[in-house]
Structures are given as C-alpha cells and as structure tokens.
mmCIF file with all atom_site columns, C-alpha atoms in Angstrom:
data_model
loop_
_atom_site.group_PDB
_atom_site.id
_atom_site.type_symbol
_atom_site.label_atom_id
_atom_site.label_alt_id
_atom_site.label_comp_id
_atom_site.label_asym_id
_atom_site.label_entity_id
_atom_site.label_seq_id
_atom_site.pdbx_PDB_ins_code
_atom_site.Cartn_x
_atom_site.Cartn_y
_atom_site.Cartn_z
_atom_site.occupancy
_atom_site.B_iso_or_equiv
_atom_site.pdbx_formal_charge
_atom_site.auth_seq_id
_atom_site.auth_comp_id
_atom_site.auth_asym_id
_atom_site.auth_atom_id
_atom_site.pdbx_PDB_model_num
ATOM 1   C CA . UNK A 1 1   ? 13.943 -11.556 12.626 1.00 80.00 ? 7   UNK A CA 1
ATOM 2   C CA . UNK A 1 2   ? 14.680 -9.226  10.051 1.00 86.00 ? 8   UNK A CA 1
ATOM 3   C CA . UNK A 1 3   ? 17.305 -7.542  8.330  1.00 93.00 ? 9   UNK A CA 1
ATOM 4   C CA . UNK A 1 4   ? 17.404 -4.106  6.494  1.00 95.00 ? 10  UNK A CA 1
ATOM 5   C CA . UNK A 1 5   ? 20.314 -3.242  4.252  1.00 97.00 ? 11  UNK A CA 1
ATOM 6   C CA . UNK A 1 6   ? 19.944 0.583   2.979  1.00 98.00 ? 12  UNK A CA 1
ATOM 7   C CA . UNK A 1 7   ? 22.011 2.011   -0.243 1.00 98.00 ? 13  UNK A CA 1
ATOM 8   C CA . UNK A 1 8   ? 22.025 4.515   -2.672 1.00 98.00 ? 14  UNK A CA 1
ATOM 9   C CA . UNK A 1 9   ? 22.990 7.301   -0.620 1.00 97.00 ? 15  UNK A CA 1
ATOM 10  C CA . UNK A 1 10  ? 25.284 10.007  -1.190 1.00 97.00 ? 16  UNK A CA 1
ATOM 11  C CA . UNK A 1 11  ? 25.878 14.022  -2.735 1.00 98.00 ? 17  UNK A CA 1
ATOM 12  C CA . UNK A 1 12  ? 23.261 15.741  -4.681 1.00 98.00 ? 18  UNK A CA 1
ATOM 13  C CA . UNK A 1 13  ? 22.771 19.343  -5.869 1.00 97.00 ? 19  UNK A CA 1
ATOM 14  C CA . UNK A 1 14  ? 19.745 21.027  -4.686 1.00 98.00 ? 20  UNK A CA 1
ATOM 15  C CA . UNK A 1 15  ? 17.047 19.848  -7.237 1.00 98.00 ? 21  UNK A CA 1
ATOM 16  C CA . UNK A 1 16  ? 18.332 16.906  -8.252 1.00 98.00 ? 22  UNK A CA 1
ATOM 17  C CA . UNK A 1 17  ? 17.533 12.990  -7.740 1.00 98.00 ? 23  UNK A CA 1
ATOM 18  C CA . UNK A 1 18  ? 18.605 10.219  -5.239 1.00 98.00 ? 24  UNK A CA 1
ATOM 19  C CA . UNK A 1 19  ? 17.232 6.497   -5.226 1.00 98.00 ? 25  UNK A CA 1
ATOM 20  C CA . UNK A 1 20  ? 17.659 4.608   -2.150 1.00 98.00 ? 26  UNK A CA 1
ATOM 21  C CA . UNK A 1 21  ? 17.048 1.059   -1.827 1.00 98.00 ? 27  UNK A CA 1
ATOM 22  C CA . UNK A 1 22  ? 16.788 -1.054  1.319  1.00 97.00 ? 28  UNK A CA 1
ATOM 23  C CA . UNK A 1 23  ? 17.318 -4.707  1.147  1.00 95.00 ? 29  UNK A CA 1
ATOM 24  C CA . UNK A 1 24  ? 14.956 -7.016  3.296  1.00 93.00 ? 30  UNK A CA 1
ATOM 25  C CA . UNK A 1 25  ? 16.034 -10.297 4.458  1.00 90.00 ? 31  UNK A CA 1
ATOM 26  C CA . UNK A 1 26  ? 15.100 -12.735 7.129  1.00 80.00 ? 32  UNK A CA 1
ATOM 27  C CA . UNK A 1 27  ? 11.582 -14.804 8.247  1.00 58.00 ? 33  UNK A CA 1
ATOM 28  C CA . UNK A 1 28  ? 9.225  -12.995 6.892  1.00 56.00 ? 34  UNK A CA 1
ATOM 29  C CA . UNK A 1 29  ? 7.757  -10.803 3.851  1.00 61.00 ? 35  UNK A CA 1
ATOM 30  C CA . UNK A 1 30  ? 4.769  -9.652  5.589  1.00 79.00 ? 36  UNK A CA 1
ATOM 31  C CA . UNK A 1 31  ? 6.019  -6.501  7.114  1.00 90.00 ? 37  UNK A CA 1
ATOM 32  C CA . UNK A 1 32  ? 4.833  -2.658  6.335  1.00 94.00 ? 38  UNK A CA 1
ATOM 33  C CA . UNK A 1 33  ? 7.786  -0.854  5.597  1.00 95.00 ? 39  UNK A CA 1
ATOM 34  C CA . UNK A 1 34  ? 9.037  2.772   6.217  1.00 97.00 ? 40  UNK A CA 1
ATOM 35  C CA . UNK A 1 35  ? 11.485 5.187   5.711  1.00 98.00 ? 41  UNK A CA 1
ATOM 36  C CA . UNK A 1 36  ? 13.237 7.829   7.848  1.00 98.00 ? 42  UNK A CA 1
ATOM 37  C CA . UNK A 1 37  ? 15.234 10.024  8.596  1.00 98.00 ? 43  UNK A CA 1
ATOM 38  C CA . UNK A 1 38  ? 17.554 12.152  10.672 1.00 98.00 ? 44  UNK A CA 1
ATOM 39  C CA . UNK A 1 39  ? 19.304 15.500  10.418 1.00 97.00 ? 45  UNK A CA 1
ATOM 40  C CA . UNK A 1 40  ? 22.404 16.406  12.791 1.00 96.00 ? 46  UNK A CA 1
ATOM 41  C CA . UNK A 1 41  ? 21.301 17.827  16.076 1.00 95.00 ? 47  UNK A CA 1
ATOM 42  C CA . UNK A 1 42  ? 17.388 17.014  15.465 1.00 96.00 ? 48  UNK A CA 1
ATOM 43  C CA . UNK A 1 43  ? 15.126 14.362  15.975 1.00 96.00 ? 49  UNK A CA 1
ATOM 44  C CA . UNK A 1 44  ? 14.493 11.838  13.641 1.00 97.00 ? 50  UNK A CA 1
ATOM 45  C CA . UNK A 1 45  ? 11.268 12.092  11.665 1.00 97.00 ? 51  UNK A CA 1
ATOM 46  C CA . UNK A 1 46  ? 9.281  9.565   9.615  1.00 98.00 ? 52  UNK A CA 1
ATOM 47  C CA . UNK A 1 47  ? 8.968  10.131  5.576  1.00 98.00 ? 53  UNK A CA 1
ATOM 48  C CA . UNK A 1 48  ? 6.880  7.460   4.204  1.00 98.00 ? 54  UNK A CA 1
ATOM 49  C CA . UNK A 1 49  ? 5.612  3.950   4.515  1.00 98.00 ? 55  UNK A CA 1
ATOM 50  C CA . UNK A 1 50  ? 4.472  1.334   2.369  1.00 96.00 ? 56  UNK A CA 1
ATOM 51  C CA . UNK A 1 51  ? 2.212  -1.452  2.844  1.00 94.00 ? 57  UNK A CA 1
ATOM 52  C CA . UNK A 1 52  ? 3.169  -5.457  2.449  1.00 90.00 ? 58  UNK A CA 1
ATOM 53  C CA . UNK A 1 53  ? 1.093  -5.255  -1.108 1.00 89.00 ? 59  UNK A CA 1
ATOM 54  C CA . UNK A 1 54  ? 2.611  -1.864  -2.508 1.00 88.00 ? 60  UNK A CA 1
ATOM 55  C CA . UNK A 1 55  ? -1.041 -0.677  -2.355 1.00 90.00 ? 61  UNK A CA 1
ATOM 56  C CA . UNK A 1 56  ? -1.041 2.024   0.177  1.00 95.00 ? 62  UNK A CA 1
ATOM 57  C CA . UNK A 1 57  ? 1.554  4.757   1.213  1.00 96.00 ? 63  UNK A CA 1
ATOM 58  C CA . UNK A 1 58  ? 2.085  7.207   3.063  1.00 97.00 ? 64  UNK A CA 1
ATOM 59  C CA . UNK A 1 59  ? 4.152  10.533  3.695  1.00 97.00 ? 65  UNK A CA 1
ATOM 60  C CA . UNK A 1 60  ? 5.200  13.148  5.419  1.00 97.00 ? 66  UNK A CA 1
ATOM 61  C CA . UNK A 1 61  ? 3.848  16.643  4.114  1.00 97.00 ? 67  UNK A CA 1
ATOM 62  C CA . UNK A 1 62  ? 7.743  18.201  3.630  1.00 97.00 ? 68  UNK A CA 1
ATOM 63  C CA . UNK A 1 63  ? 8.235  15.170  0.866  1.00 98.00 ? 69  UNK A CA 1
ATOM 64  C CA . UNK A 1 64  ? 5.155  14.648  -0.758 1.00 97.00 ? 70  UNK A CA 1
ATOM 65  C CA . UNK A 1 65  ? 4.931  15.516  -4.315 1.00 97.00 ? 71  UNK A CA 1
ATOM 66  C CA . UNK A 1 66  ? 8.652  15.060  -4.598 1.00 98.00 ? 72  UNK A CA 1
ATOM 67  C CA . UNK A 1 67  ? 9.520  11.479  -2.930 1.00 98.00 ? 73  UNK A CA 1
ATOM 68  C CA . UNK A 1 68  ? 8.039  8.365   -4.064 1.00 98.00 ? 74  UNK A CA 1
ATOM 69  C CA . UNK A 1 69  ? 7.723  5.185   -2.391 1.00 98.00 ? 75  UNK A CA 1
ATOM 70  C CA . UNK A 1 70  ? 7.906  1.563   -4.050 1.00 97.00 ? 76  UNK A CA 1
ATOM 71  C CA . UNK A 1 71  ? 8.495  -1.795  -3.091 1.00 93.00 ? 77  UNK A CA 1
ATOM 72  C CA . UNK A 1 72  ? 9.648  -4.566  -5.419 1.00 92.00 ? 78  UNK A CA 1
ATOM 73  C CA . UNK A 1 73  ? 8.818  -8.209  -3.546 1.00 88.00 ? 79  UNK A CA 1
ATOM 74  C CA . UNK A 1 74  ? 9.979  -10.268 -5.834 1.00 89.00 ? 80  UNK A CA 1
ATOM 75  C CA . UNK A 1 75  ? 13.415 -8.651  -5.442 1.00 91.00 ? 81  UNK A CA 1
ATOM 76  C CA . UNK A 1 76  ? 12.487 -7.868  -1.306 1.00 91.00 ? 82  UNK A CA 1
ATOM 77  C CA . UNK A 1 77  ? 13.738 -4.273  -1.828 1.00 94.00 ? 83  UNK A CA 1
ATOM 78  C CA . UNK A 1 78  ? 11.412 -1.044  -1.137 1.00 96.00 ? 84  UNK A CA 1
ATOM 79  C CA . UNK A 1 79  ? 12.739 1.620   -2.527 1.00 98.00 ? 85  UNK A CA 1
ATOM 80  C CA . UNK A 1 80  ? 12.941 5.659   -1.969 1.00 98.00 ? 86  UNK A CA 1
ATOM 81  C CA . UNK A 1 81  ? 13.185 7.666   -5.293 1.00 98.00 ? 87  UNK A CA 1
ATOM 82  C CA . UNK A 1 82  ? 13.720 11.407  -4.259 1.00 98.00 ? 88  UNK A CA 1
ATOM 83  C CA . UNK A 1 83  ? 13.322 14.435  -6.772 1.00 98.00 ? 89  UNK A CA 1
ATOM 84  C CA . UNK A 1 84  ? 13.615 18.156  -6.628 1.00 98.00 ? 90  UNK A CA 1
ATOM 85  C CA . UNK A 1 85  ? 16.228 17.445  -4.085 1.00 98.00 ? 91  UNK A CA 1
ATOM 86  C CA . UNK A 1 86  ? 16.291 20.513  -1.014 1.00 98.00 ? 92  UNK A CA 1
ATOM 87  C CA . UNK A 1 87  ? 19.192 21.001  1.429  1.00 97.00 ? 93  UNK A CA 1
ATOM 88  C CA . UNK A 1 88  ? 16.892 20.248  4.306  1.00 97.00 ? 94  UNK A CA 1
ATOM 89  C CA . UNK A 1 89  ? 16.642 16.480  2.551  1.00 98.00 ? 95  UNK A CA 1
ATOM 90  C CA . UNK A 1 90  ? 19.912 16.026  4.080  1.00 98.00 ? 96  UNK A CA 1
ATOM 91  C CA . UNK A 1 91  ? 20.396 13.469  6.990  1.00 98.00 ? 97  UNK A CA 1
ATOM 92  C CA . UNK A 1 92  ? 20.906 9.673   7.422  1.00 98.00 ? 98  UNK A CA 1
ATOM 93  C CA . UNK A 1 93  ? 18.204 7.656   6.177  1.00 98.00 ? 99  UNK A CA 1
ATOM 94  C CA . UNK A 1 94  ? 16.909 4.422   7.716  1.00 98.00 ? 100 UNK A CA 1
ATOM 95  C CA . UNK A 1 95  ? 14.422 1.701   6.503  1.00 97.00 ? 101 UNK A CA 1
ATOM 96  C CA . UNK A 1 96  ? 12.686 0.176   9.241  1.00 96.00 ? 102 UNK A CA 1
ATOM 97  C CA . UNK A 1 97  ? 10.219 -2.879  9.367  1.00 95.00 ? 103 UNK A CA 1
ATOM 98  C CA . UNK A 1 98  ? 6.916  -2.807  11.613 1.00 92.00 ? 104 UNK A CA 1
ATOM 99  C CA . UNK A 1 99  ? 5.186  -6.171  12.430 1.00 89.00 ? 105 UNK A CA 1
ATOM 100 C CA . UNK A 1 100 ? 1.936  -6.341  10.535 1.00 87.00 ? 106 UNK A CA 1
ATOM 101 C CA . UNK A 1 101 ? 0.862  -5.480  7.130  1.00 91.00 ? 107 UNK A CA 1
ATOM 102 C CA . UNK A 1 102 ? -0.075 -1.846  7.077  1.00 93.00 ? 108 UNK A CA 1
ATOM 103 C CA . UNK A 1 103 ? 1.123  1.047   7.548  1.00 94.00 ? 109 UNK A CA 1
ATOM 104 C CA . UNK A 1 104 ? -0.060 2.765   10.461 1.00 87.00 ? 110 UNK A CA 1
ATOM 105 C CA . UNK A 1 105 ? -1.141 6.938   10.318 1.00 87.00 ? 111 UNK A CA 1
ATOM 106 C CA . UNK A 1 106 ? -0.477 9.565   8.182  1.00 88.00 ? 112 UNK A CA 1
ATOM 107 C CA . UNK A 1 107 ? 3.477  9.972   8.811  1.00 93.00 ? 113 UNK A CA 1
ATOM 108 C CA . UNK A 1 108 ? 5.733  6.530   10.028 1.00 95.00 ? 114 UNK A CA 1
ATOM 109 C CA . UNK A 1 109 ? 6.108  7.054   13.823 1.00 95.00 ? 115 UNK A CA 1
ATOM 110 C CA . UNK A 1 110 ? 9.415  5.257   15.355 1.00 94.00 ? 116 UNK A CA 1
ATOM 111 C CA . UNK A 1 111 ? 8.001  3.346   18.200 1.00 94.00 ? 117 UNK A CA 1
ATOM 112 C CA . UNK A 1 112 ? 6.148  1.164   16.218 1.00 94.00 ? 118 UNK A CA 1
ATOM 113 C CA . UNK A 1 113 ? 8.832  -0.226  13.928 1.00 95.00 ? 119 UNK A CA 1
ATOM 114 C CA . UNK A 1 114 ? 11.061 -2.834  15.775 1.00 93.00 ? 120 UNK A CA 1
ATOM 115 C CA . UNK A 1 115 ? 13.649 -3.633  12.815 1.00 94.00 ? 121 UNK A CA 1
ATOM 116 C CA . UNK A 1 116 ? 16.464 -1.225  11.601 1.00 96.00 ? 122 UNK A CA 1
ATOM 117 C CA . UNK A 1 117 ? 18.867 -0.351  9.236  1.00 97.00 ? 123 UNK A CA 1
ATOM 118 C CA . UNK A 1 118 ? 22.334 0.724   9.726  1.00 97.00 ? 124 UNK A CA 1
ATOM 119 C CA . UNK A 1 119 ? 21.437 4.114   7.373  1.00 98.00 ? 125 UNK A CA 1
ATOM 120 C CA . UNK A 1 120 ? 22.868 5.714   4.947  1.00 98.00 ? 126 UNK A CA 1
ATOM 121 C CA . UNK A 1 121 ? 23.678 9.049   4.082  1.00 98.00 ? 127 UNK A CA 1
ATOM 122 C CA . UNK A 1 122 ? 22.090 11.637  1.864  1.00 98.00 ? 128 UNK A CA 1
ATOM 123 C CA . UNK A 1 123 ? 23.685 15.043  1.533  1.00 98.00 ? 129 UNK A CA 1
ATOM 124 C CA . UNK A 1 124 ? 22.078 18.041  -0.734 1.00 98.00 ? 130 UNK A CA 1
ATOM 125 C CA . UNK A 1 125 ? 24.571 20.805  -1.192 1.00 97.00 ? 131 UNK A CA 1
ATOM 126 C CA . UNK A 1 126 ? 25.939 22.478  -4.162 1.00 94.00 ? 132 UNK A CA 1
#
C-alpha cells in the first residue's frame, strides 16, 4: 500500500513557475509514477509520468516543453516543475502510483493507477 502526499500548490501569474512535489510512502519503491490533473466542470486528464529509474517520461502535448518531470528516490519525492505558467494550467493536481515499473503510453491514463493523492491546488490568474 502506498501513500501520496502532494504540495507546492498555489497562485501564479500567467507565465510564471510552480514546483509541486508528491511524497511517496509505504511498501514499495518500485512504482511508475504520474501526474494529473483536473479543471472545474471537466474531466481529469493525465500530464506526465515517470518511470521507477527517472529514465523515461512522458507527457501530455498541452505541457510539454514547459513542465518537467523528476523524481528524487533517495528522498521518495517525484516532482512537477511547471514554467511559462497558462490559465488553462489551473486545476487540482494529483500524483498517482501504478503497479509496475514503467510508465505506460504516451499520456498517464487513470484506470491504470490504483494509488492517489488527496491533490492540491494550482491556480494561474493575474
């Protein structure tokens, strides 16, 4: 069983920068991890994913270029770090775990991650 502990949300102005972390705790270290997210009144929609080693990612075509995904194991924290901040970044943002190594397609897909976060909120306005 694992636990996910997001922070690091909050208010930006359009173009600026946001780091979120999510805390991983629990039996094991051997899980992909992703993030997403989910505006008001839409669906939510997967941003990126990173594999157990940190050596493969993905992400979703609106972020890529601007987000970047990291993961620190030593510390068990993967990390968001989002530039050139848009208004349509805003939403509440969940890590996730999947059970296996990898990261599975282009874009994180919600079915196949079992373990949550509580979220946490990012808001781009000026």
């Amino acid at each position: 069983q694992l636990q996910l502990v997001e922070s690091g949300g909050g208010l930006a102005q359009p173009g600026g920068s946001l780091t979120l972390s999510c805390a991983v705790s629990g039996f094991s270290w051997s899980s992909a991890i992703a993030w997403f997210r989910q505006a008001a009144g839409k669906e939510r929609e997967g941003v990126s994913c990173i594999n157990t080693s940190g050596g493969a990612t993905t992400y979703a075509d609106s972020v890529k270029g601007r987000f970047t995904i990291s993961r620190d194991n030593a510390k068990n924290t993967v990390y968001l770090q989002m530039n050139v901040l848009k208004s349509e970044d805003t939403g509440a943002y969940y890590c996730a775990a999947r059970p296996g190594p990898a990261c599975s397609g282009s874009v994180p897909r919600s079915p196949e991650y079992i373990w949550w976060g509580q979220g946490t909120q990012v808001t781009v306005s000026s």
